[in-house]
Every structure is written in structure tokens, then in C-alpha cells.
Coordinates of C-alpha atoms and ligand atoms in Angstrom, one line a residue:
X1 CA 54.4 121.1 86.4
X2 CA 58.1 121.1 84.1
X3 CA 57.4 121.7 80.5
X4 CA 58.5 119.5 76.9
X5 CA 62.2 118.9 77.3
X6 CA 64.2 120.1 74.1
X7 CA 67.6 120.8 73.0
X8 CA 69.2 123.7 71.4
X9 CA 72.0 123.9 69.8
X10 CA 73.9 127.4 68.8
X11 CA 77.6 128.9 68.5
X12 CA 80.1 128.7 71.6
X13 CA 80.5 132.3 72.0
X14 CA 81.4 132.7 75.6
X15 CA 83.0 129.4 77.9
X16 CA 82.0 127.8 80.5
X17 CA 78.5 126.0 82.2
X18 CA 75.6 128.0 83.6
X19 CA 71.9 126.4 85.2
X20 CA 68.8 128.7 85.8
X21 CA 65.0 129.4 84.6
X22 CA 64.9 132.0 81.3
X23 CA 63.9 135.2 81.5
X24 CA 63.0 135.6 78.4
X25 CA 64.3 140.0 77.3
X26 CA 62.8 141.7 73.7
X27 CA 59.2 141.8 75.3
X28 CA 58.9 144.3 77.7
X29 CA 57.9 146.9 76.1
X30 CA 54.5 147.8 75.1
X31 CA 55.0 151.9 72.7
X32 CA 51.6 153.1 74.5
X33 CA 50.7 155.4 71.2
X34 CA 48.0 158.4 71.4
X35 CA 47.2 162.7 69.8
X36 CA 49.0 165.4 72.6
X37 CA 47.6 168.4 72.5
X38 CA 49.5 171.6 72.3
X39 CA 48.6 172.7 75.6
X40 CA 50.5 170.0 76.0
X41 CA 53.5 169.5 74.8
X42 CA 55.5 171.9 76.8
X43 CA 55.1 169.5 79.6
X44 CA 56.6 166.2 77.0
X45 CA 59.4 168.4 76.8
X46 CA 59.7 168.4 80.8
X47 CA 59.4 164.3 80.9
X48 CA 62.4 164.4 78.0
X49 CA 64.2 166.3 80.1
X50 CA 63.3 164.3 82.6
X51 CA 64.1 161.1 81.6
X52 CA 67.1 162.8 79.5
X53 CA 68.8 163.5 82.5
X54 CA 67.8 159.6 84.6
X55 CA 69.5 158.2 81.5
X56 CA 72.7 160.2 82.2
X57 CA 73.1 159.6 85.8
X58 CA 72.5 155.9 84.9
X59 CA 75.1 155.9 82.1
X60 CA 77.7 157.9 83.9
X61 CA 77.5 154.8 86.8
X62 CA 77.3 151.8 84.3
X63 CA 80.8 153.1 82.8
X64 CA 81.7 153.7 86.6
X65 CA 81.5 150.2 87.5
X66 CA 82.4 148.6 83.8
X67 CA 85.6 150.7 84.3
X68 CA 85.9 149.1 87.8
X69 CA 85.1 145.3 86.5
X70 CA 85.8 145.0 82.7
X71 CA 88.6 147.7 82.2
X72 CA 88.5 151.0 80.7
X73 CA 88.7 150.1 77.0
X74 CA 85.1 148.0 77.0
X75 CA 82.9 150.9 79.5
X76 CA 83.4 153.1 76.5
X77 CA 80.5 151.5 75.3
X78 CA 79.1 153.5 77.3
X79 CA 80.5 156.6 77.0
X80 CA 79.2 156.2 73.6
X81 CA 75.4 156.6 74.7
X82 CA 75.7 159.4 76.7
X83 CA 77.0 160.9 73.3
X84 CA 75.1 159.7 72.1
X85 CA 72.3 161.5 74.5
X86 CA 74.1 164.8 73.8
X87 CA 73.6 164.5 69.8
X88 CA 71.6 167.8 69.4
X89 CA 70.6 166.6 65.9
X90 CA 68.3 163.2 67.8
X91 CA 66.9 165.6 70.5
X92 CA 66.0 168.0 67.8
X93 CA 64.5 165.5 65.9
X94 CA 62.1 163.9 68.4
X95 CA 61.4 167.6 70.2
X96 CA 60.0 168.0 66.7
X97 CA 57.7 165.6 66.3
X98 CA 56.7 166.5 69.7
X99 CA 55.4 169.6 67.5
X100 CA 54.9 169.2 64.6
X101 CA 53.1 165.3 65.2
X102 CA 51.0 165.9 68.2
X103 CA 52.1 162.1 69.9
X104 CA 53.2 161.3 73.6
X105 CA 56.7 162.1 73.9
X106 CA 57.0 157.1 74.0
X107 CA 55.8 157.4 70.1
X108 CA 57.9 160.4 69.3
X109 CA 61.5 158.8 70.8
X110 CA 59.7 155.4 69.4
X111 CA 59.4 156.3 66.2
X112 CA 62.9 158.4 65.9
X113 CA 65.7 156.0 67.5
X114 CA 63.2 153.8 64.5
X115 CA 64.5 155.5 61.8
X116 CA 67.6 156.4 63.3
X117 CA 68.1 152.0 63.2
X118 CA 66.7 152.6 59.4
X119 CA 68.8 154.6 58.1
X120 CA 71.8 152.9 60.2
X121 CA 71.1 149.8 58.4
X122 CA 71.4 151.8 54.8
X123 CA 74.7 152.0 55.0
X124 CA 76.6 149.8 53.5
X125 CA 79.6 149.4 56.3
X126 CA 79.6 147.3 59.1
X127 CA 81.3 149.7 61.3
X128 CA 77.9 151.5 61.3
X129 CA 75.7 149.0 61.5
X130 CA 77.5 148.4 65.1
X131 CA 76.3 152.1 66.1
X132 CA 72.4 150.5 65.4
X133 CA 72.6 147.9 68.2
X134 CA 74.2 151.6 70.6
X135 CA 70.6 153.5 69.0
X136 CA 68.1 150.7 70.5
X137 CA 70.5 150.0 73.4
X138 CA 69.9 154.3 74.2
X139 CA 66.1 154.3 72.7
X140 CA 65.3 151.4 74.9
X141 CA 67.2 153.6 78.2
X142 CA 65.4 156.5 77.6
X143 CA 61.7 154.8 76.3
X144 CA 62.1 152.9 79.8
X145 CA 62.8 155.3 81.9
X146 CA 60.7 157.9 80.2
X147 CA 57.6 155.2 81.3
X148 CA 59.1 154.5 84.9
X149 CA 59.6 151.2 83.9
X150 CA 61.0 149.5 87.4
X151 CA 64.4 146.9 86.2
X152 CA 64.2 145.9 89.7
X153 CA 60.9 144.2 88.9
X154 CA 63.4 142.0 86.1
X155 CA 66.0 141.5 88.1
X156 CA 64.5 141.3 91.8
X157 CA 65.2 137.7 93.0
X158 CA 66.3 135.7 94.0
X159 CA 67.2 132.7 91.1
X160 CA 69.9 132.0 89.0
X161 CA 68.9 133.5 86.0
X162 CA 69.4 133.1 82.0
X163 CA 68.7 136.2 80.2
X164 CA 67.5 135.2 77.0
X165 CA 67.2 138.2 74.4
X166 CA 67.5 138.5 70.5
X167 CA 70.2 140.7 71.4
X168 CA 72.1 141.6 73.7
X169 CA 73.6 145.4 74.1
X170 CA 76.1 146.6 75.5
X171 CA 74.4 147.4 78.9
X172 CA 72.7 145.1 79.4
X173 CA 75.8 142.7 79.9
X174 CA 76.7 145.1 82.8
X175 CA 74.3 145.6 84.3
X176 CA 73.2 142.4 85.7
X177 CA 76.8 141.0 86.8
X178 CA 75.9 142.0 90.6
X179 CA 72.4 140.6 90.2
X180 CA 72.2 136.2 89.8
X181 CA 72.8 136.7 85.6
X182 CA 74.1 132.8 85.0
X183 CA 74.4 133.1 81.2
X184 CA 73.3 134.8 78.2
X185 CA 70.9 133.3 75.2
X186 CA 70.8 135.4 71.9
X187 CA 70.3 134.8 68.3
X188 CA 72.1 137.6 66.9
X189 CA 75.2 138.6 67.8
X190 CA 79.1 136.9 66.5
X191 CA 81.6 136.5 68.4
X192 CA 83.0 139.7 68.2
X193 CA 80.4 141.8 68.8
X194 CA 80.4 143.7 71.7
X195 CA 78.3 142.1 73.9
X196 CA 80.1 138.7 73.8
X197 CA 83.6 140.5 74.4
X198 CA 82.3 141.5 77.7
X199 CA 80.8 138.3 79.1
X200 CA 84.0 136.5 78.1
X201 CA 85.7 139.7 80.7
X202 CA 83.2 138.5 82.8
X203 CA 83.0 134.9 82.7
X204 CA 79.4 134.6 82.1
X205 CA 78.7 131.9 79.5
X206 CA 77.5 132.8 76.5
X207 CA 75.2 131.1 73.4
X208 CA 74.2 132.7 70.1
X209 CA 72.9 132.3 66.7
X210 CA 69.9 130.3 68.3
X211 CA 67.1 131.1 65.7
X212 CA 63.5 132.0 66.7
X213 CA 65.0 132.3 70.3
X214 CA 62.3 134.6 71.7
X215 CA 59.1 131.7 70.9
X216 CA 61.2 128.3 71.3
X217 CA 62.8 129.7 74.7
X218 CA 60.2 129.9 77.6
X219 CA 60.0 132.7 80.2
X220 CA 60.6 130.8 83.4
X221 CA 62.1 127.0 81.8
X222 CA 65.0 126.1 83.6
X223 CA 67.8 126.4 81.3
X224 CA 71.0 125.0 80.9
X225 CA 74.1 126.7 78.8
X226 CA 77.5 124.8 77.7
X227 CA 79.4 127.8 76.5
X228 CA 82.1 125.2 75.4
X229 CA 79.4 123.7 72.9
X230 CA 77.4 126.0 71.9
X231 CA 74.5 123.6 73.9
X232 CA 70.7 124.8 75.0
X233 CA 69.1 122.8 77.4
X234 CA 65.2 123.6 78.1
X235 CA 63.2 121.9 81.1
X236 CA 66.5 119.0 81.6
X237 CA 64.9 115.7 82.9
X238 CA 66.1 115.4 86.5
X239 CA 69.1 112.8 85.1
X240 CA 70.2 115.5 83.1
X241 CA 70.4 117.6 85.9
X242 CA 72.4 115.9 88.1
X243 CA 75.2 115.1 85.4
X244 CA 75.0 119.0 84.9
X245 CA 76.2 119.6 87.9
X246 CA 79.0 116.3 89.0
X247 CA 80.3 118.5 85.7
X248 CA 79.7 121.8 87.6
X249 CA 81.0 120.6 90.9
X250 CA 84.0 118.9 88.1
X251 CA 84.6 122.5 86.4
X252 CA 85.2 124.0 89.6
X253 CA 87.3 121.7 91.8
X254 CA 89.0 121.6 87.6
X255 CA 89.8 125.9 87.7
X256 CA 91.1 125.3 91.2
X257 CA 93.2 123.1 89.7
X258 CA 94.3 124.5 86.6
X259 CA 95.4 126.9 88.9
X260 CA 97.8 125.7 90.5
X261 CA 98.9 124.2 88.1
X262 CA 99.5 128.0 85.6
X263 CA 101.9 128.7 87.8
X264 CA 104.7 126.1 87.3
X265 CA 105.6 127.2 83.7
X266 CA 105.3 125.1 81.1
X267 CA 106.0 121.2 81.1
X268 CA 104.8 118.4 79.7
X269 CA 104.9 115.6 81.2
X270 CA 108.3 114.0 80.0
X271 CA 110.0 117.4 80.4
X272 CA 109.3 119.1 77.3
X273 CA 109.6 123.3 77.8
X274 CA 106.3 124.9 75.4
X275 CA 105.2 128.6 76.0
X276 CA 101.8 129.9 76.4
X277 CA 100.9 132.9 75.8
X278 CA 98.8 135.3 75.6
X279 CA 96.1 137.3 72.6
X280 CA 95.2 140.9 73.8
X281 CA 93.3 143.8 72.7
X282 CA 94.8 146.4 75.1
X283 CA 97.4 147.3 77.9
X284 CA 93.5 146.0 80.4
X285 CA 94.2 142.9 79.0
X286 CA 97.7 142.4 80.5
X287 CA 96.7 141.6 84.1
X288 CA 94.1 139.5 82.8
X289 CA 97.6 138.0 81.2
X290 CA 99.5 138.4 83.6
X291 CA 97.0 136.7 86.4
X292 CA 97.5 134.0 84.3
X293 CA 100.9 133.1 84.3
X294 CA 101.7 133.8 80.5
X295 CA 105.0 133.0 79.4
X296 CA 104.1 136.9 77.3
X297 CA 102.4 138.3 74.7
X298 CA 101.4 136.0 71.6
X299 CA 99.3 138.6 69.2
X300 CA 98.4 142.2 70.8
X301 CA 96.0 143.3 68.1
X302 CA 96.4 146.8 67.6
X303 CA 93.5 147.3 65.4
X304 CA 90.5 147.3 68.8
X305 CA 92.3 150.6 69.7
X306 CA 91.9 152.1 66.4
X307 CA 88.0 151.6 65.7
X308 CA 87.7 152.8 68.9
X309 CA 88.5 156.2 67.6
X310 CA 87.4 158.8 65.4
X311 CA 90.4 160.2 64.3
X312 CA 93.8 158.0 62.9
X313 CA 95.6 158.1 66.2
X314 CA 98.9 159.9 66.2
X315 CA 102.2 158.3 66.6
X316 CA 102.9 159.6 69.4
X317 CA 99.3 158.8 71.0
X318 CA 99.7 154.9 69.5
X319 CA 103.1 154.6 71.2
X320 CA 102.0 155.6 74.9
X321 CA 99.1 152.2 73.8
X322 CA 102.0 150.3 73.1
X323 CA 104.3 151.3 75.4
X324 CA 102.0 150.5 78.1
X325 CA 101.6 147.2 77.4
X326 CA 105.5 146.0 76.1
X327 CA 106.4 148.1 80.1
X328 CA 103.2 145.8 82.0
X329 CA 104.0 142.4 80.9
X330 CA 108.1 143.3 80.1
X331 CA 110.3 141.8 80.3
X332 CA 108.5 138.4 79.4
X333 CA 108.2 139.3 74.8
X334 CA 105.0 141.4 72.9
X335 CA 104.0 140.2 69.2
X336 CA 103.0 143.3 68.3
X337 CA 100.7 143.1 65.5
X338 CA 100.2 146.1 62.7
X339 CA 96.4 146.9 61.9
X340 CA 94.0 144.5 60.4
X341 CA 91.4 146.5 59.5
X342 CA 89.2 145.0 56.2
X343 CA 87.2 141.8 56.5
X344 CA 85.3 142.4 59.7
X345 CA 86.9 145.1 61.3
X346 CA 85.8 148.9 59.8
X347 CA 87.0 152.2 60.5
X348 CA 85.8 155.8 59.1
X349 CA 89.4 156.4 57.9
X350 CA 89.6 154.4 55.9
X351 CA 86.3 154.3 53.6
X352 CA 88.0 152.5 51.2
X353 CA 87.3 149.8 51.8
X354 CA 83.6 148.7 51.8
X355 CA 83.3 146.1 49.3
X356 CA 81.4 143.4 47.8
X357 CA 84.1 140.4 49.4
X358 CA 85.7 142.5 52.5
X359 CA 87.6 139.0 53.3
X360 CA 89.2 138.9 49.4
X361 CA 89.7 142.1 49.5
X362 CA 91.1 145.2 51.3
X363 CA 92.5 143.2 54.2
X364 CA 95.3 144.0 56.9
X365 CA 98.8 144.3 55.2
X366 CA 97.3 145.7 52.3
X367 CA 95.1 148.1 53.0
X368 CA 98.4 149.0 55.2
X369 CA 100.8 149.3 52.5
X370 CA 97.9 151.0 50.5
X371 CA 97.9 153.5 52.8
X372 CA 102.5 153.4 53.9
X373 CA 102.8 157.2 55.5
X374 CA 99.8 156.0 57.9
X375 CA 101.4 152.8 58.1
X376 CA 104.8 154.2 58.5
X377 CA 103.2 155.9 61.6
X378 CA 102.4 152.1 63.4
X379 CA 105.5 151.3 62.7
X380 CA 107.7 154.1 63.5
X381 CA 105.5 153.4 67.2
X382 CA 105.9 150.1 67.5
X383 CA 110.1 150.8 66.8
X384 CA 109.8 153.1 69.5
X385 CA 108.2 151.0 71.7
X386 CA 110.8 148.3 71.4
X387 CA 112.9 150.2 73.9
X388 CA 110.9 149.5 76.6
X389 CA 110.7 145.5 77.0
X390 CA 111.1 141.9 74.7
X391 CA 108.7 143.6 71.5
X392 CA 108.2 141.9 68.3
X393 CA 106.7 143.0 64.9
X394 CA 103.9 140.9 63.2
X395 CA 102.3 141.5 60.0
X396 CA 99.1 140.3 59.1
X397 CA 97.2 138.2 56.7
X398 CA 99.9 137.5 54.6
X399 CA 100.0 136.3 51.4
X400 CA 103.6 136.2 49.4
X401 CA 107.0 137.5 49.8
X402 CA 106.3 140.7 48.4
X403 CA 104.8 142.1 51.2
X404 CA 107.0 141.0 53.3
X405 CA 109.7 142.2 51.4
X406 CA 108.0 145.5 51.0
X407 CA 107.2 145.7 55.1
X408 CA 110.9 145.3 55.3
X409 CA 112.2 148.1 53.4
X410 CA 109.5 150.2 55.4
X411 CA 110.7 149.6 58.6
X412 CA 114.3 150.4 57.1
X413 CA 112.9 154.0 56.0
X414 CA 111.6 154.2 59.7
X415 CA 114.4 153.1 61.2
X416 CA 116.7 155.7 58.9
X417 CA 114.6 158.7 60.0
X418 CA 114.0 157.6 63.5
X419 CA 117.8 157.3 63.4
X420 CA 118.3 161.2 62.5
X421 CA 115.4 162.5 64.5
X422 CA 117.8 160.8 67.5
X423 CA 114.9 158.6 68.4
X424 CA 116.1 155.5 70.9
X425 CA 115.1 152.3 69.4
X426 CA 115.3 148.7 68.4
X427 CA 117.1 147.8 65.1
X428 CA 117.0 144.5 65.7
X429 CA 113.5 143.7 66.1
X430 CA 112.2 140.4 65.1
X431 CA 109.0 140.9 62.0
X432 CA 107.1 138.1 61.8
X433 CA 104.9 136.6 58.9
X434 CA 101.6 135.6 60.0
X435 CA 100.5 132.6 57.8
X436 CA 96.8 132.9 57.6
X437 CA 96.9 132.5 53.7
X438 CA 97.0 129.9 52.1
X439 CA 98.6 131.0 49.5
X440 CA 101.2 131.6 52.1
X441 CA 101.6 128.6 53.2
X442 CA 102.7 127.2 49.4
X443 CA 105.4 129.7 50.1
X444 CA 106.7 129.3 53.2
X445 CA 109.5 128.3 52.2
X446 CA 110.4 131.1 50.2
X447 CA 109.1 133.4 53.3
X448 CA 110.9 132.3 55.6
X449 CA 114.3 133.7 54.3
X450 CA 112.6 137.1 54.8
X451 CA 110.6 136.6 58.2
X452 CA 112.4 136.0 61.6
X453 CA 109.2 134.5 63.0
X454 CA 106.1 132.6 62.0
X455 CA 102.4 133.0 64.2
X456 CA 100.1 131.3 62.0
X457 CA 96.0 133.3 62.6
X458 CA 94.5 129.7 62.1
X459 CA 91.2 131.4 62.5
X460 CA 91.6 132.9 59.0
X461 CA 93.8 129.8 57.4
X462 CA 90.3 127.7 57.9
X463 CA 88.6 130.9 56.2
X464 CA 90.7 130.5 53.3
X465 CA 91.4 127.7 52.6
X466 CA 87.6 125.9 53.2
X467 CA 86.0 128.7 51.7
X468 CA 84.0 128.9 54.3
X469 CA 82.9 132.5 56.8
X470 CA 84.1 132.1 60.2
X471 CA 81.2 134.9 61.2
X472 CA 78.3 132.6 58.6
X473 CA 76.4 130.8 61.5
X474 CA 74.9 129.0 57.9
X475 CA 78.1 127.4 57.1
X476 CA 79.5 126.9 60.4
X477 CA 79.4 123.1 60.4
X478 CA 81.3 123.2 57.2
X479 CA 84.5 125.4 59.3
X480 CA 86.4 122.6 60.1
X481 CA 89.8 122.6 62.6
X482 CA 90.5 119.4 61.6
X483 CA 89.8 119.3 57.8
X484 CA 93.2 117.1 57.0
X485 CA 93.8 119.5 55.0
X486 CA 95.0 121.8 57.4
X487 CA 96.6 119.5 59.1
X488 CA 98.6 119.0 56.6
X489 CA 99.4 122.9 56.1
X490 CA 99.6 123.2 59.7
X491 CA 102.3 120.3 59.5
X492 CA 104.3 121.1 57.1
X493 CA 104.7 125.2 58.2
X494 CA 105.7 123.6 61.2
X495 CA 108.7 120.8 59.8
X496 CA 109.6 124.2 57.1
X497 CA 110.2 127.1 59.9
X498 CA 112.4 123.8 62.2
X499 CA 114.1 123.5 59.2
X500 CA 114.7 127.1 59.1
X501 CA 115.7 127.4 62.8
X502 CA 113.0 129.9 62.9
X503 CA 109.9 130.0 65.8
X504 CA 106.4 128.8 64.8
X505 CA 103.2 129.8 67.1
X506 CA 99.8 129.8 66.5
X507 CA 97.8 132.5 67.1
X508 CA 94.0 131.2 66.4
X509 CA 91.3 129.9 68.1
X510 CA 92.8 126.4 67.7
X511 CA 95.7 127.1 70.3
X512 CA 93.3 127.7 73.0
X513 CA 90.9 124.0 72.7
X514 CA 92.6 121.5 74.9
X515 CA 91.0 119.0 72.0
X516 CA 94.3 120.0 70.0
X517 CA 97.4 120.3 72.3
X518 CA 98.5 117.0 71.9
X519 CA 98.4 117.2 67.4
X520 CA 99.8 121.1 67.2
X521 CA 102.4 119.2 69.7
X522 CA 102.7 116.4 68.1
X523 CA 103.2 118.5 64.7
X524 CA 106.3 120.9 66.3
X525 CA 104.1 123.3 67.5
X526 CA 106.0 124.3 70.5
X527 CA 104.0 128.6 71.3
X528 CA 100.8 128.9 71.2
X529 CA 98.8 132.0 72.2
X530 CA 95.2 132.3 73.5
X531 CA 92.7 133.6 74.9
X532 CA 93.9 134.2 79.1
X533 CA 90.5 133.0 80.3
X534 CA 91.2 129.4 78.2
X535 CA 95.0 129.9 79.5
X536 CA 95.4 127.2 83.3
X537 CA 93.1 124.8 81.3
X538 CA 95.2 124.7 78.6
X539 CA 98.4 124.5 80.5
X540 CA 97.1 121.8 82.6
X541 CA 96.1 119.8 79.6
X542 CA 99.9 119.8 78.6
X543 CA 101.2 119.3 82.8
X544 CA 99.3 115.8 81.6
X545 CA 100.9 114.8 77.9
X546 CA 104.4 113.4 77.0
X547 CA 105.7 114.6 74.3
X548 CA 106.3 111.3 72.3
X549 CA 101.7 110.8 72.7
X550 CA 102.3 114.2 72.0
X551 CA 104.3 113.0 68.7
X552 CA 102.5 109.5 67.8
X553 CA 98.5 111.3 67.5
X554 CA 99.7 113.2 64.9
X555 CA 101.4 111.0 63.2
X556 CA 97.8 108.6 62.8
X557 CA 95.9 111.3 62.7
X558 CA 97.5 112.5 59.4
X559 CA 97.0 109.8 57.8
X560 CA 93.1 109.5 57.9
X561 CA 90.6 111.1 55.3
X562 CA 87.8 111.3 56.8
X563 CA 87.1 114.5 59.2
X564 CA 85.3 112.1 61.3
X565 CA 87.8 109.8 61.6
X566 CA 90.3 112.1 62.7
X567 CA 87.2 113.4 65.4
X568 CA 86.6 109.6 67.1
X569 CA 90.8 109.7 66.9
X570 CA 91.4 112.6 69.0
X571 CA 88.4 112.1 71.0
X572 CA 88.6 108.7 71.8
X573 CA 93.1 110.0 72.8
X574 CA 92.9 112.5 74.8
Ligands
PEP1 C1 93.4 134.2 63.1 O1 93.4 134.2 61.9 O2 93.3 133.2 63.4 C2 94.5 135.4 63.7 C3 94.8 135.1 65.3 O3 93.7 136.9 63.6 P1 91.8 137.2 63.6 O4 91.6 135.8 64.1 O5 92.3 138.1 64.3 O6 91.8 137.1 61.9
MG2 MG1 93.4 136.5 61.3

């Protein structure tokens, strides 16, 4: 008997379509609690040793699976979990609880895990907050092994399953791949959470931000997950189900066609060459970029590498990383962005980044210029990597021309040093400014006098122009790429770059969204950079439209005053 039909709107975190039975995680464990006798302590300690050994074995296996499926960087999460299990403080706390409180092992592990979570929650630093998820994940694994919980019970199904969980841990995300997991729905976890990144790498749709989901989505009910729109449909009607199946089928046909088109150089129907580039976080992502036949790397977000290190990576360590990327995609270009720490990306080696308003505080180029000695290490590493291929250097969060001038001064200083040290570098490396702060877009002509190229970060440009936190689902309806203010800024910047005869690209999420392709092309953007996942679809879109049509779209849309009208026009045209 099918349950009640219901539709929920969440955030589209990992794209794709899926249908399956809801498998509600999160209420699996009821932890038993009892007092034990002194004579039983020894036995509980032995159970702890056994459970740790079992958990470590599982994590090592998961790590090697993850390494081959999603790459070494993402697999490091499991390395972190292994370290937790070796942490003498964590283990000593569990032993102390057993001995002093005389409680059973399950209760001791649960208490110590909760205490550690509470302790980390008090630290006002998102970097530490991310560790909370790791602690929870490790604690849960340990408990499951102590209790002899058979995960295969949960996963031994021949049916397609949608995992519903208030929060999704990285090991769950990886573990489930080999089973019939088709989609994920979560309450917490934005697009930058570990699980979201993994889900995207695995190509599994994920919708997050669905409130009270464990009470709303029922175990075993049929769910349709639309990871493109962020929609969940519970117990769809027969008609909806058949429409969905048709959509899924045409998506597969479409994907096959797009993969073929992606092999060709990207041109509009009337022959204008458009460069479609990839956004990457590490060398691991370059393979996907090559498969998608990207015209190069338009945005290399270097901070991911820094977030994974306990200490600031040395110049040589950075050089190794950059060189690998540069050589792997050569002779195609790589635009390496200097560190964009701050905002929601924190790192232990900049302790001063604890602010009440981090997005408006010490972030990106501001942090780098505040710490010139560390900044120089990165600039030198990028300069040295530049001899191994086609490298450009990009400065994030520029808000005025002074930051470009100051950085170029530092680059010249690094170049003089490298010359003295007889170390090779490209003295003519292009230096570009990322335009993601409204003030920079308003003084674009001055910036163009010093920058060799521009790259527009629409994710932040939208956040700062409309004053809407990009990660806060409570105001996500105000986060609007086609707000007339954004479109005006984009159009002005494209014109300014053309006047100055310098290249301009877009590397924010807007670039990969085919709803905006005609508009952006029509405004004069002929270089777009995005996650490799979107490249085939975008290329296919470009092949289907002419530049004349695109210009008409831009002209018409720029004259409209209301978001609703703009959306209607775009939806009807494309
Ligand atoms: C942007 O802001 O659009 C951008 C590409 O940078 P990030 O998403 O890394 O802030
Ligand atoms: Mg940005």
C-alpha cells in the first residue's frame, strides 16, 4: 500500500536523477547501558581491543577502495579516522570510564564520543567543526563493531536504495557505492562538506537541507531524488513515476550523445570557438578534466591541499603538487589560484582567522598579503612550476587595484630571488585578478591596467553583491544568479575586458549551468570554467546555439527589471 505523496525542496548538492526505496539511517543504534563489576573490566577492555582492530582493518580497506575510486586526496579522510583510533588520549578516556565509572564498553564509547563532540563544538573554528563529523563517524564504527552490528543487513538488498540521513559520513558515502545506492538525502551538510564532495566524485545525486527529514521521509517509501533541482518526491503517483523514468532514459541518451560531442572542439552552431575549462582541487581531478576533453584548467583551487596538511606545506612540497598538475594537462593551460583561506575554509596555521564575520574579514588575498613570507613560498612554487607547462597565476578576492600592485611587487621580488638562486621560472607568467567583490567590478578599468586577465567568481560575486550568505539555506531563495544587478556587473566587466583587449572568464558555478549559457556567451564570455562533471552537457548546449541568438538573449534580458521576468524569458528561450 503506497503511502502519502509528498514533495520536498532541498539544496541541489550533487547532480543527477535517482529513484529507490528510502533507507533511513541514524536510528540504527540503541546503545545498551549497564553497570559492570570490577571483575568484568578486563573483559570489556579486551572487547575494546578487538573492536579497534576490526575497525582499523575496515578503515584500511575503505581507504584503498577510496584511493582507487575517488583518488588519494579524498581517501585521506579514512587515514584521519585511522589516526583517531590510534589516539592514546581518546583510548585512555574510554579505559578511564570503564575503570572509574564501572559502565559497559558501549556506554563508555558513546560517552567519550559525545564528550569529544561537545568539546570540539565549543571551538569557534569551522576547521575543528569538520572534525566533529570525523569523531562521530569513528565513534559510530567502533560502537557498531562492539555490538556486532551487521552492516550487510542494512545493505543486503536487491532493490535500489536512497539513503536518508540527517548527516552523511564519508565512510558511509564510500561504503555504499558497491551496493544499490542510487541517491542521498540529508538534512545537514552543504556543498563543501566531505560527503558532498565524495558524492559528486562518485556521480551519485545528493540533496541536502531537507528539514526534519527523519520524521518526514519514511523507511521503505519510494523516493525520487532530483539532484539537479534539489527536489524530493515521496511516494510519487504512477504518472509521476513514468514521467521520471522517461526523464532518466532521456538523460542517459543525452549523456551518451554529450560524451561524443565533448570530444570535438567546442564551437557555437555558427562557428565561434568557446573555451570550456575545468575547475580542480588537486591532481586527482585532472583525470576527469582530461576525460571531459577540457581546454585546460581554468581554476585550480590550491587551498584544498593546505587544508589537508597539519603544517604549512613547504615551497618544495607545493612545487611537487603544482608540477604534477601542470605536466599532466600540458600543453593546455592551468590557472593556479593563490590561497583562498578564510570564509568557510580554515586552516590550523592561520590561527588569527577566527572572526565573527569571516566572509568579510581576513580571507584569500588579504590573508596572503598579511603573511608575505608564507605568500612568497606559494608564489615561488607557482613560478617554478610554470616552466613545466602553460601556467597562469590568479589572485582571489581582489577588492581594489592596490592588492594587484602589491602582489605583483612580491612576484617581482620572488623572481629576483629565484634568478639569484639559479632556479628556472617563467618571467612572463600572466597574472590575473579574480573578480568576486563588487568594488573590484566597479573599478575594473583600473584593475585591467595591472592584471593580464580576469576571472569572474560568480559564487562570491552574488554573495557580496546581494549580501546573501552563499552557504546559508535560510536565505538561499535570495541567492540569485540572474538578479539584474549581477547581470549588469557581468555585462560591464565583459565590455571592459574587451576594450582593454584582455581575456575574461567565469569560474563560478554559473559557468557550468546551461540555463545561463546563452546569456553569458551573448554578453561576451567565451571562456567558461566548471567542475568536469558539467563539461559534456555544457559543450553540447554550446553546439546547439548560435552567437547571434546568444547576443539577442543577452540584449533582451539585460533590459528586464524583474528576476521573475528574466527567469521566464530564459526558460522559454532555452
Ligand atoms: C567563486 O567565488 O565563484 C569561486 C569560483 O571561488 P570559490 O567558489 O572557491 O570561492
Ligand atoms: Mg570565490
